[in-house]
Amino acid sequence: MSSSGQKTTNAARQMIKSEAELPPRERLVRAASRLFYYEGVRAIGVERLIAEAGVTKATFYRHFASKDDLVVAYLLTKDAYYRQVAEPLAAGHPPAAAIDLIFEAISEHARERGFRGSPFLNAAAEYPAADHPVRGLVTAHRDWIRTLFQDLLTRLGHEDPKSAAGALLMLYDGAMAAGYLDDWSAAHKTLLDAVRLIRSGS
């Protein structure tokens, strides 16, 4: 084996070892994040989650009353990830630049290997009942994005920040879908041109 191949193997073993040392709840959430995102929520049963996380059934139910509770925990980690990316951009740049940078970050995210679209829209498609806790979390995540855009547009002096924020949210949703379904290199310029048109109020 080459030295680079040996390093890759060693890194993979170290990652496996590190995950095995995590608390059971975190192992379950990490397993759920992988499986739910790549294979779908409904397709994954509790037994598969238990096997992937290396825990017992009793341990699973000690931390989560049901699989749906684990779905919520999984989406909360995704929500935290997107907030950690967007909020520093919003706080650290002038509003026009911040909006552009947030969408640039979305573009980079959509080009990542294994990207499967928005975990929130994917989950919403599997939970049609509007009053389900999963749908509630999806709504809360999208409300946060809308509010973030509206605050930036207000700071920018946009004449109708509420409507423009709604339009940017639609672009955000569309970018997540296009990143999975389309040739993103072609969609990238179209997205950023649309963002700039909306934020300028033209």
XYZ file of C-alpha atoms in Angstrom:
202
model
C 0.000 0.000 0.000
C 1.241 3.511 -0.810
C 1.986 5.965 1.992
C -1.038 8.082 0.985
C -3.257 4.999 1.015
C -1.945 4.036 4.440
C -2.660 7.535 5.755
C -6.228 7.385 4.423
C -6.773 3.995 6.057
C -5.325 5.206 9.343
C -7.522 8.321 9.251
C -10.617 6.199 8.629
C -9.730 3.916 11.530
C -9.146 6.904 13.785
C -12.547 8.362 12.832
C -14.250 5.034 13.595
C -12.424 4.836 16.905
C -13.336 8.431 17.752
C -17.021 7.843 16.995
C -17.030 4.699 19.108
C -15.817 6.798 22.044
C -18.658 9.304 21.751
C -21.617 9.221 24.174
C -24.438 6.940 22.960
C -26.837 9.795 22.258
C -24.353 11.546 20.007
C -23.572 8.295 18.199
C -27.289 7.858 17.521
C -27.657 11.401 16.208
C -24.616 11.010 13.958
C -25.890 7.705 12.608
C -29.292 9.277 12.016
C -27.720 12.230 10.222
C -25.967 9.944 7.764
C -28.827 7.524 7.194
C -31.765 9.927 7.163
C -30.055 12.359 4.802
C -28.773 9.841 2.262
C -31.505 7.211 2.383
C -34.598 8.998 3.685
C -36.266 9.062 7.074
C -39.040 6.548 6.436
C -36.619 4.050 4.876
C -34.586 3.719 8.085
C -35.883 1.700 11.016
C -34.871 1.725 14.656
C -32.986 -1.563 14.329
C -30.775 -0.114 11.598
C -30.080 2.984 13.676
C -29.171 0.871 16.682
C -26.794 -1.246 14.608
C -25.127 1.768 12.984
C -24.665 3.556 16.307
C -23.478 0.446 18.128
C -25.946 0.793 21.003
C -28.639 -1.402 22.517
C -32.372 -0.958 22.028
C -32.682 -0.030 25.703
C -30.088 2.707 25.208
C -31.966 4.049 22.183
C -35.229 4.359 24.095
C -33.443 5.832 27.102
C -32.522 8.814 24.927
C -35.401 8.930 22.428
C -39.008 7.975 23.086
C -39.510 7.265 19.369
C -37.752 7.483 16.021
C -39.563 10.767 15.390
C -37.783 12.257 18.404
C -34.481 11.267 16.810
C -35.600 12.873 13.534
C -36.138 16.123 15.441
C -32.686 15.821 17.050
C -31.138 15.222 13.627
C -32.820 18.300 12.166
C -31.746 20.402 15.136
C -28.111 19.568 14.328
C -28.710 20.638 10.717
C -30.389 23.848 11.880
C -27.396 24.605 14.121
C -25.011 23.997 11.210
C -26.786 26.445 8.897
C -27.005 29.057 11.637
C -23.268 28.723 12.340
C -22.597 29.486 8.674
C -25.124 32.277 8.030
C -25.245 34.275 11.264
C -21.531 35.246 11.343
C -21.823 36.364 7.710
C -24.870 38.491 8.558
C -23.146 40.002 11.591
C -19.719 40.536 10.050
C -20.482 42.196 6.709
C -22.541 45.056 5.271
C -26.058 43.790 4.489
C -25.749 43.581 0.691
C -22.461 41.702 0.935
C -23.868 39.472 3.687
C -26.832 38.405 1.525
C -24.523 37.632 -1.410
C -22.112 35.698 0.818
C -24.920 33.606 2.312
C -25.980 32.556 -1.163
C -22.362 31.927 -2.140
C -22.154 29.628 0.890
C -25.294 27.829 -0.314
C -23.666 27.433 -3.719
C -20.543 25.936 -2.182
C -22.668 23.622 -0.043
C -24.624 22.460 -3.093
C -21.388 21.504 -4.829
C -20.243 19.281 -1.970
C -19.899 15.594 -2.690
C -22.989 13.707 -1.606
C -25.259 16.765 -1.497
C -28.899 15.617 -1.494
C -30.768 18.890 -1.211
C -32.248 20.517 1.870
C -32.609 18.128 4.811
C -35.604 20.204 5.927
C -37.508 20.027 2.657
C -36.630 16.338 2.371
C -38.017 15.679 5.856
C -41.123 17.796 5.223
C -41.939 15.656 2.193
C -41.987 12.592 4.463
C -44.145 14.216 7.157
C -47.264 15.626 5.467
C -49.144 16.478 8.685
C -48.666 20.183 9.355
C -49.014 19.749 13.130
C -46.272 17.117 13.421
C -43.194 18.192 15.488
C -40.936 17.524 12.490
C -42.949 19.934 10.363
C -42.878 22.420 13.232
C -39.099 22.334 13.232
C -38.983 22.726 9.449
C -41.244 25.783 9.758
C -39.083 27.240 12.526
C -35.945 26.806 10.424
C -37.509 28.541 7.426
C -38.885 31.326 9.640
C -35.352 31.917 10.918
C -34.012 32.227 7.362
C -36.844 34.589 6.366
C -36.236 36.773 9.423
C -32.490 36.834 8.787
C -33.053 38.042 5.233
C -35.686 40.563 6.325
C -33.344 42.054 8.940
C -30.547 42.369 6.370
C -32.880 43.963 3.819
C -34.177 46.407 6.444
C -30.597 47.406 7.262
C -30.026 47.813 3.533
C -32.964 50.235 3.305
C -35.031 48.051 0.979
C -38.479 49.565 0.325
C -40.316 46.268 1.021
C -38.049 44.024 3.103
C -40.815 41.598 4.074
C -41.799 40.720 0.496
C -38.178 40.674 -0.664
C -37.256 38.330 2.201
C -40.020 35.971 1.085
C -38.596 36.040 -2.440
C -35.082 35.315 -1.141
C -36.448 32.408 0.882
C -37.975 30.995 -2.296
C -34.605 31.339 -3.994
C -32.972 29.621 -1.023
C -35.381 26.681 -1.326
C -34.916 26.583 -5.078
C -31.144 26.693 -4.789
C -31.222 23.678 -2.494
C -33.325 21.752 -5.004
C -31.327 22.898 -8.033
C -28.063 21.994 -6.338
C -29.217 18.396 -6.254
C -31.129 18.165 -9.535
C -29.385 20.503 -11.969
C -25.985 21.345 -13.396
C -24.954 23.701 -10.626
C -22.246 25.430 -12.612
C -24.954 26.724 -14.961
C -27.439 27.557 -12.186
C -24.917 29.426 -10.038
C -24.830 32.682 -12.041
C -28.610 32.678 -12.481
C -29.060 32.365 -8.722
C -26.696 35.193 -7.836
C -28.155 37.493 -10.504
C -31.639 36.878 -9.067
C -30.423 37.539 -5.516
C -28.899 40.856 -6.513
C -32.010 41.869 -8.408
C -34.233 41.195 -5.387
C -32.004 42.854 -2.816
C -31.572 45.943 -5.002
C -35.338 46.411 -5.213
C -35.206 46.651 -8.993
